[in-house]
């Protein structure tokens, strides 16, 4: 009965206050009604209301009160209040009551009002709501509820308002948004309020009070799933890491917090947390053995972060794998992860069809996992690791991508050294770069906490260094003084000639008895038959200059000399041998183009040639075509010119160039130019030497590509040569722009590459896309629509699929460029007839 009477009294009092606020014009009555409502929140200064009345008002009438106040923002009595009265009587009703109800009413009011003074007032109250730590009170009020007292719909609405408050205010206020509502300020503030609620929870648990972390965990998950995990966890994770180092209550609170995160938001929380913590120990203290009790957390930690996603830094891999290896209950998961990683790394299909970045990520994970194994676990997994090493190395070394081959070499070396540290180990020769050095460093098992040391004072460290090295300095000073003393003692016995400075002979070269050949035929005979390494080296070094100086003689022996150079081997370890040989062959191709080109293109498909020789042929043809496509520049002796002639007619003290420049500058400074013409003469037009012979470079290479030879299978296992061939043909097509034969070359090239557009090797696919780019760039637009009209639609659809789904980033970029070039050419051709008709 007491509860019924209390409810009736509160309802009657609130109704009278509502009637006064809506109908009365007397400011005294209005102020009395507002004070009565305030007394039902906190008892008032005289304690006129009981706790039961306050609880009933908060439960049943507080939201209606705030909604009434928002609906009466235009009332005259509100605008007649002073700033102090408004803050004490009106604003306090929003800031002293249940914060969840106040926040919902404020956000609904902001969403409904249009830009006006009333909206600005609600925004100011919301800003005070955040600055007065009402969010912490809101979260703490839900921590005190062992069982939820509100409906799931209301709680979901409140979570949406809290997590999306910056978006809601930005959509309404636009450029008038307040700084506290911006994501860069709001979410760190929310993180601080969450930490305050957790701290109160720890204190309540020490005092024996039961608490619930469900709402705080839901808030954390909701914020992280919306993409703000970085801002929130950057504040939360370091503080939790510090608090859980020595306090078991904090550890239990953190574990319970992570357990209560809903399953649909668990991934976003964990991925943000592993990037925010400082090391695996901190991660273990915060989430405990969550990976053993929560299936979603186990999937994210052991599979998704390590195998499916590859965007994270090496530091994240160290944290995740270090967390799995830090506890004996979690170590079986490390072994399970290693088995999965071994299968992925050794899978030949994965090497061919996954992006290079993902393969590097998996390689890092494999090496880190192996480095964390104990000897007993290593012996248990020895057969699986051996199978992974042999199969995976074969797949990686067969790749035509240099980075993938280096990756296989490094991982093979590390696995062999880890499995058999004292026996025979694998060792490959490769150029170390930043990527390979990082892979090698992963075998050193360090934690991320050790990898990020605290900053050291430079002055103190320098002082310590000086203190720890007195013996070295003394020793060096003694060593310096010793020869000086001995020298002074023996000065009387030394001649004065011994004090002369020795002559520097470091740059001297050994005189050679042989001399370089002066005639091209002599050079050819030496390269063909001589067994003297010195003579061969001298001949090879002057061969290019002899070919370019004696074009007539070079044409007589061009094919013979090209044959000798193509079969020549570096038997004498000549420095720069490959470059010298290639330069001479390029000079021969440029000097006597058609015969040499016919010989090289024919030999490309001949028997008994190595892949290296076939690649050399393609490189020589490529460089020669580039040189032929460039304009010829006249190289004259600078001593024979007007300046040199004028210098001969002047006295030694004169400097005609100097005074001519001074006079020219003065004339230019005093002269006004209304329009200034060209300061340099136009470039002289020169014939394109490549255009007439482009077909000799291009079409012979399209013959016999589908006929496997004894030592050469272009469409089979020799992916590297196929990719280089397609790239070379694309370059020939690009250099043939504006040539009469360009349209015919474009049709033939498109037909050739169309058959291998779905090749498994990414280098071949890159070459195909580069060739298609060259066709669209060099082929006239009218020929594209006339000659290739049947293929353009299908080509465009295929390029769109590649741009969207190819695993290789370079292939996707090339496909996008090809689409742009194709659309530009088609649009240009479709606009040209319309332009011509308008002009006519």
mmCIF file of C-alpha atoms in Angstrom, residues 105-302:
data_model
loop_
_atom_site.group_PDB
_atom_site.id
_atom_site.type_symbol
_atom_site.label_atom_id
_atom_site.label_comp_id
_atom_site.label_asym_id
_atom_site.label_seq_id
_atom_site.Cartn_x
_atom_site.Cartn_y
_atom_site.Cartn_z
ATOM 1 C CA UNK A 105 16.089 12.750 -24.961
ATOM 2 C CA UNK A 106 18.930 15.102 -25.929
ATOM 3 C CA UNK A 107 19.860 13.141 -29.064
ATOM 4 C CA UNK A 108 16.189 12.872 -30.113
ATOM 5 C CA UNK A 109 15.759 16.611 -29.599
ATOM 6 C CA UNK A 110 18.856 17.421 -31.645
ATOM 7 C CA UNK A 111 17.608 15.174 -34.420
ATOM 8 C CA UNK A 112 14.156 16.753 -34.551
ATOM 9 C CA UNK A 113 14.956 20.478 -34.202
ATOM 10 C CA UNK A 114 15.961 22.671 -37.109
ATOM 11 C CA UNK A 115 18.904 25.096 -36.943
ATOM 12 C CA UNK A 116 17.908 27.701 -34.380
ATOM 13 C CA UNK A 117 18.751 29.076 -30.953
ATOM 14 C CA UNK A 118 16.853 26.216 -29.350
ATOM 15 C CA UNK A 119 19.037 23.674 -31.174
ATOM 16 C CA UNK A 120 22.156 25.505 -30.066
ATOM 17 C CA UNK A 121 20.942 25.334 -26.462
ATOM 18 C CA UNK A 122 20.385 21.570 -26.645
ATOM 19 C CA UNK A 123 23.792 21.129 -28.222
ATOM 20 C CA UNK A 124 25.389 23.126 -25.404
ATOM 21 C CA UNK A 125 23.668 20.922 -22.801
ATOM 22 C CA UNK A 126 24.888 17.800 -24.608
ATOM 23 C CA UNK A 127 28.410 19.240 -24.593
ATOM 24 C CA UNK A 128 28.146 19.806 -20.823
ATOM 25 C CA UNK A 129 26.796 16.263 -20.491
ATOM 26 C CA UNK A 130 30.007 14.894 -21.965
ATOM 27 C CA UNK A 131 32.327 17.266 -20.128
ATOM 28 C CA UNK A 132 30.736 16.520 -16.724
ATOM 29 C CA UNK A 133 31.615 12.787 -17.052
ATOM 30 C CA UNK A 134 27.979 11.768 -17.376
ATOM 31 C CA UNK A 135 29.008 8.973 -19.743
ATOM 32 C CA UNK A 136 31.015 7.394 -16.935
ATOM 33 C CA UNK A 137 27.938 7.633 -14.695
ATOM 34 C CA UNK A 138 25.861 6.018 -17.430
ATOM 35 C CA UNK A 139 28.227 3.084 -17.824
ATOM 36 C CA UNK A 140 28.616 2.676 -14.069
ATOM 37 C CA UNK A 141 24.842 2.627 -13.588
ATOM 38 C CA UNK A 142 24.637 -0.372 -15.896
ATOM 39 C CA UNK A 143 27.554 -2.040 -14.106
ATOM 40 C CA UNK A 144 25.543 -1.961 -10.870
ATOM 41 C CA UNK A 145 22.621 -3.795 -12.483
ATOM 42 C CA UNK A 146 23.221 -7.516 -12.027
ATOM 43 C CA UNK A 147 20.249 -8.203 -14.315
ATOM 44 C CA UNK A 148 19.110 -5.836 -17.083
ATOM 45 C CA UNK A 149 16.063 -3.822 -16.084
ATOM 46 C CA UNK A 150 15.342 -2.288 -19.478
ATOM 47 C CA UNK A 151 14.156 -3.837 -22.718
ATOM 48 C CA UNK A 152 16.624 -5.117 -25.340
ATOM 49 C CA UNK A 153 15.247 -2.568 -27.842
ATOM 50 C CA UNK A 154 15.923 0.337 -25.477
ATOM 51 C CA UNK A 155 19.434 -0.909 -24.746
ATOM 52 C CA UNK A 156 20.173 -1.309 -28.464
ATOM 53 C CA UNK A 157 18.950 2.246 -29.071
ATOM 54 C CA UNK A 158 21.151 3.580 -26.301
ATOM 55 C CA UNK A 159 24.179 1.698 -27.662
ATOM 56 C CA UNK A 160 23.528 3.193 -31.081
ATOM 57 C CA UNK A 161 23.364 6.729 -29.669
ATOM 58 C CA UNK A 162 26.582 6.313 -27.673
ATOM 59 C CA UNK A 163 28.629 4.715 -30.455
ATOM 60 C CA UNK A 164 27.378 6.948 -33.293
ATOM 61 C CA UNK A 165 27.104 10.293 -31.489
ATOM 62 C CA UNK A 166 29.748 12.016 -33.718
ATOM 63 C CA UNK A 167 27.906 10.872 -36.853
ATOM 64 C CA UNK A 168 24.511 11.984 -35.562
ATOM 65 C CA UNK A 169 25.709 15.419 -34.563
ATOM 66 C CA UNK A 170 27.734 15.907 -37.758
ATOM 67 C CA UNK A 171 24.742 15.034 -39.941
ATOM 68 C CA UNK A 172 22.642 17.610 -38.104
ATOM 69 C CA UNK A 173 25.088 20.436 -37.344
ATOM 70 C CA UNK A 174 27.308 20.175 -40.443
ATOM 71 C CA UNK A 175 29.922 22.960 -40.247
ATOM 72 C CA UNK A 176 28.620 24.177 -36.867
ATOM 73 C CA UNK A 177 29.630 20.972 -35.104
ATOM 74 C CA UNK A 178 31.357 21.290 -31.731
ATOM 75 C CA UNK A 179 34.947 20.069 -31.229
ATOM 76 C CA UNK A 180 33.956 17.666 -28.461
ATOM 77 C CA UNK A 181 31.669 15.834 -30.891
ATOM 78 C CA UNK A 182 34.444 15.154 -33.409
ATOM 79 C CA UNK A 183 35.653 11.525 -33.522
ATOM 80 C CA UNK A 184 39.234 12.495 -32.648
ATOM 81 C CA UNK A 185 38.005 13.898 -29.299
ATOM 82 C CA UNK A 186 34.815 11.985 -28.568
ATOM 83 C CA UNK A 187 36.091 8.397 -28.792
ATOM 84 C CA UNK A 188 39.173 8.950 -26.575
ATOM 85 C CA UNK A 189 36.773 10.626 -24.114
ATOM 86 C CA UNK A 190 34.480 7.610 -24.280
ATOM 87 C CA UNK A 191 37.485 5.336 -23.705
ATOM 88 C CA UNK A 192 38.429 7.312 -20.605
ATOM 89 C CA UNK A 193 34.873 7.024 -19.284
ATOM 90 C CA UNK A 194 34.949 3.270 -19.846
ATOM 91 C CA UNK A 195 38.183 3.030 -17.856
ATOM 92 C CA UNK A 196 36.544 5.003 -15.046
ATOM 93 C CA UNK A 197 33.634 2.564 -14.988
ATOM 94 C CA UNK A 198 36.022 -0.394 -14.917
ATOM 95 C CA UNK A 199 37.987 1.165 -12.064
ATOM 96 C CA UNK A 200 34.805 1.609 -10.048
ATOM 97 C CA UNK A 201 33.928 -1.997 -10.806
ATOM 98 C CA UNK A 202 37.259 -3.195 -9.415
ATOM 99 C CA UNK A 203 36.721 -1.195 -6.245
ATOM 100 C CA UNK A 204 33.170 -2.497 -5.870
ATOM 101 C CA UNK A 205 34.360 -6.080 -6.257
ATOM 102 C CA UNK A 206 36.957 -5.523 -3.536
ATOM 103 C CA UNK A 207 34.126 -4.252 -1.314
ATOM 104 C CA UNK A 208 32.037 -7.353 -2.012
ATOM 105 C CA UNK A 209 29.493 -5.816 -4.434
ATOM 106 C CA UNK A 210 28.446 -7.784 -7.504
ATOM 107 C CA UNK A 211 28.753 -5.978 -10.847
ATOM 108 C CA UNK A 212 27.972 -6.651 -14.478
ATOM 109 C CA UNK A 213 30.224 -5.726 -17.399
ATOM 110 C CA UNK A 214 27.786 -6.672 -20.132
ATOM 111 C CA UNK A 215 26.867 -3.133 -21.182
ATOM 112 C CA UNK A 216 30.465 -1.887 -21.123
ATOM 113 C CA UNK A 217 31.506 -4.857 -23.274
ATOM 114 C CA UNK A 218 28.639 -4.179 -25.672
ATOM 115 C CA UNK A 219 29.670 -0.532 -25.914
ATOM 116 C CA UNK A 220 33.261 -1.504 -26.665
ATOM 117 C CA UNK A 221 32.182 -3.980 -29.344
ATOM 118 C CA UNK A 222 29.721 -1.553 -30.932
ATOM 119 C CA UNK A 223 32.330 1.191 -31.204
ATOM 120 C CA UNK A 224 34.950 -1.169 -32.635
ATOM 121 C CA UNK A 225 32.626 -2.679 -35.257
ATOM 122 C CA UNK A 226 31.880 0.840 -36.513
ATOM 123 C CA UNK A 227 35.561 1.381 -37.286
ATOM 124 C CA UNK A 228 36.747 3.367 -34.265
ATOM 125 C CA UNK A 229 38.762 0.647 -32.533
ATOM 126 C CA UNK A 230 42.034 2.488 -33.129
ATOM 127 C CA UNK A 231 40.947 5.642 -31.257
ATOM 128 C CA UNK A 232 39.340 3.763 -28.355
ATOM 129 C CA UNK A 233 41.883 0.993 -27.819
ATOM 130 C CA UNK A 234 44.808 3.386 -28.130
ATOM 131 C CA UNK A 235 43.607 4.767 -24.779
ATOM 132 C CA UNK A 236 42.194 1.612 -23.217
ATOM 133 C CA UNK A 237 44.885 -0.967 -24.046
ATOM 134 C CA UNK A 238 47.942 0.771 -22.484
ATOM 135 C CA UNK A 239 46.003 1.531 -19.297
ATOM 136 C CA UNK A 240 44.723 -2.027 -18.983
ATOM 137 C CA UNK A 241 48.232 -3.339 -19.612
ATOM 138 C CA UNK A 242 49.593 -1.265 -16.719
ATOM 139 C CA UNK A 243 46.740 -2.078 -14.332
ATOM 140 C CA UNK A 244 46.910 -5.835 -14.906
ATOM 141 C CA UNK A 245 50.642 -6.225 -14.220
ATOM 142 C CA UNK A 246 50.259 -6.733 -10.479
ATOM 143 C CA UNK A 247 46.518 -6.568 -9.746
ATOM 144 C CA UNK A 248 44.607 -9.831 -10.079
ATOM 145 C CA UNK A 249 41.249 -8.071 -9.696
ATOM 146 C CA UNK A 250 41.990 -5.992 -12.777
ATOM 147 C CA UNK A 251 42.927 -9.144 -14.680
ATOM 148 C CA UNK A 252 39.652 -10.815 -13.757
ATOM 149 C CA UNK A 253 37.718 -7.686 -14.776
ATOM 150 C CA UNK A 254 39.496 -7.576 -18.154
ATOM 151 C CA UNK A 255 38.872 -11.270 -18.787
ATOM 152 C CA UNK A 256 35.185 -10.875 -17.937
ATOM 153 C CA UNK A 257 34.976 -7.798 -20.145
ATOM 154 C CA UNK A 258 36.331 -9.720 -23.152
ATOM 155 C CA UNK A 259 34.088 -12.713 -22.463
ATOM 156 C CA UNK A 260 30.998 -10.468 -22.533
ATOM 157 C CA UNK A 261 31.792 -8.939 -25.935
ATOM 158 C CA UNK A 262 29.077 -10.230 -28.324
ATOM 159 C CA UNK A 263 30.223 -12.805 -30.856
ATOM 160 C CA UNK A 264 29.369 -10.617 -33.857
ATOM 161 C CA UNK A 265 31.728 -7.886 -32.583
ATOM 162 C CA UNK A 266 34.516 -10.094 -31.215
ATOM 163 C CA UNK A 267 36.674 -9.919 -34.345
ATOM 164 C CA UNK A 268 36.803 -6.117 -34.486
ATOM 165 C CA UNK A 269 37.736 -5.911 -30.791
ATOM 166 C CA UNK A 270 40.499 -8.518 -31.038
ATOM 167 C CA UNK A 271 42.026 -7.135 -34.253
ATOM 168 C CA UNK A 272 42.132 -3.676 -32.740
ATOM 169 C CA UNK A 273 43.534 -4.978 -29.458
ATOM 170 C CA UNK A 274 46.452 -6.906 -30.977
ATOM 171 C CA UNK A 275 47.500 -3.718 -32.766
ATOM 172 C CA UNK A 276 47.191 -1.539 -29.666
ATOM 173 C CA UNK A 277 48.990 -3.638 -27.035
ATOM 174 C CA UNK A 278 52.739 -3.383 -26.526
ATOM 175 C CA UNK A 279 53.537 -7.098 -26.521
ATOM 176 C CA UNK A 280 52.294 -10.679 -26.109
ATOM 177 C CA UNK A 281 52.488 -10.526 -22.314
ATOM 178 C CA UNK A 282 50.144 -7.543 -22.232
ATOM 179 C CA UNK A 283 47.728 -9.321 -24.576
ATOM 180 C CA UNK A 284 47.761 -12.398 -22.342
ATOM 181 C CA UNK A 285 47.028 -10.345 -19.235
ATOM 182 C CA UNK A 286 44.088 -8.580 -20.905
ATOM 183 C CA UNK A 287 42.299 -11.465 -22.635
ATOM 184 C CA UNK A 288 43.613 -14.417 -20.624
ATOM 185 C CA UNK A 289 42.754 -17.806 -22.149
ATOM 186 C CA UNK A 290 39.861 -16.420 -24.169
ATOM 187 C CA UNK A 291 41.228 -18.217 -27.218
ATOM 188 C CA UNK A 292 40.493 -21.564 -25.481
ATOM 189 C CA UNK A 293 36.939 -20.805 -24.363
ATOM 190 C CA UNK A 294 35.595 -18.716 -27.236
ATOM 191 C CA UNK A 295 35.413 -20.331 -30.685
ATOM 192 C CA UNK A 296 35.140 -17.004 -32.508
ATOM 193 C CA UNK A 297 38.204 -15.658 -30.715
ATOM 194 C CA UNK A 298 40.112 -18.849 -31.525
ATOM 195 C CA UNK A 299 39.217 -18.562 -35.221
ATOM 196 C CA UNK A 300 40.301 -14.924 -35.358
ATOM 197 C CA UNK A 301 43.574 -15.419 -33.488
ATOM 198 C CA UNK A 302 44.718 -18.718 -34.998
#
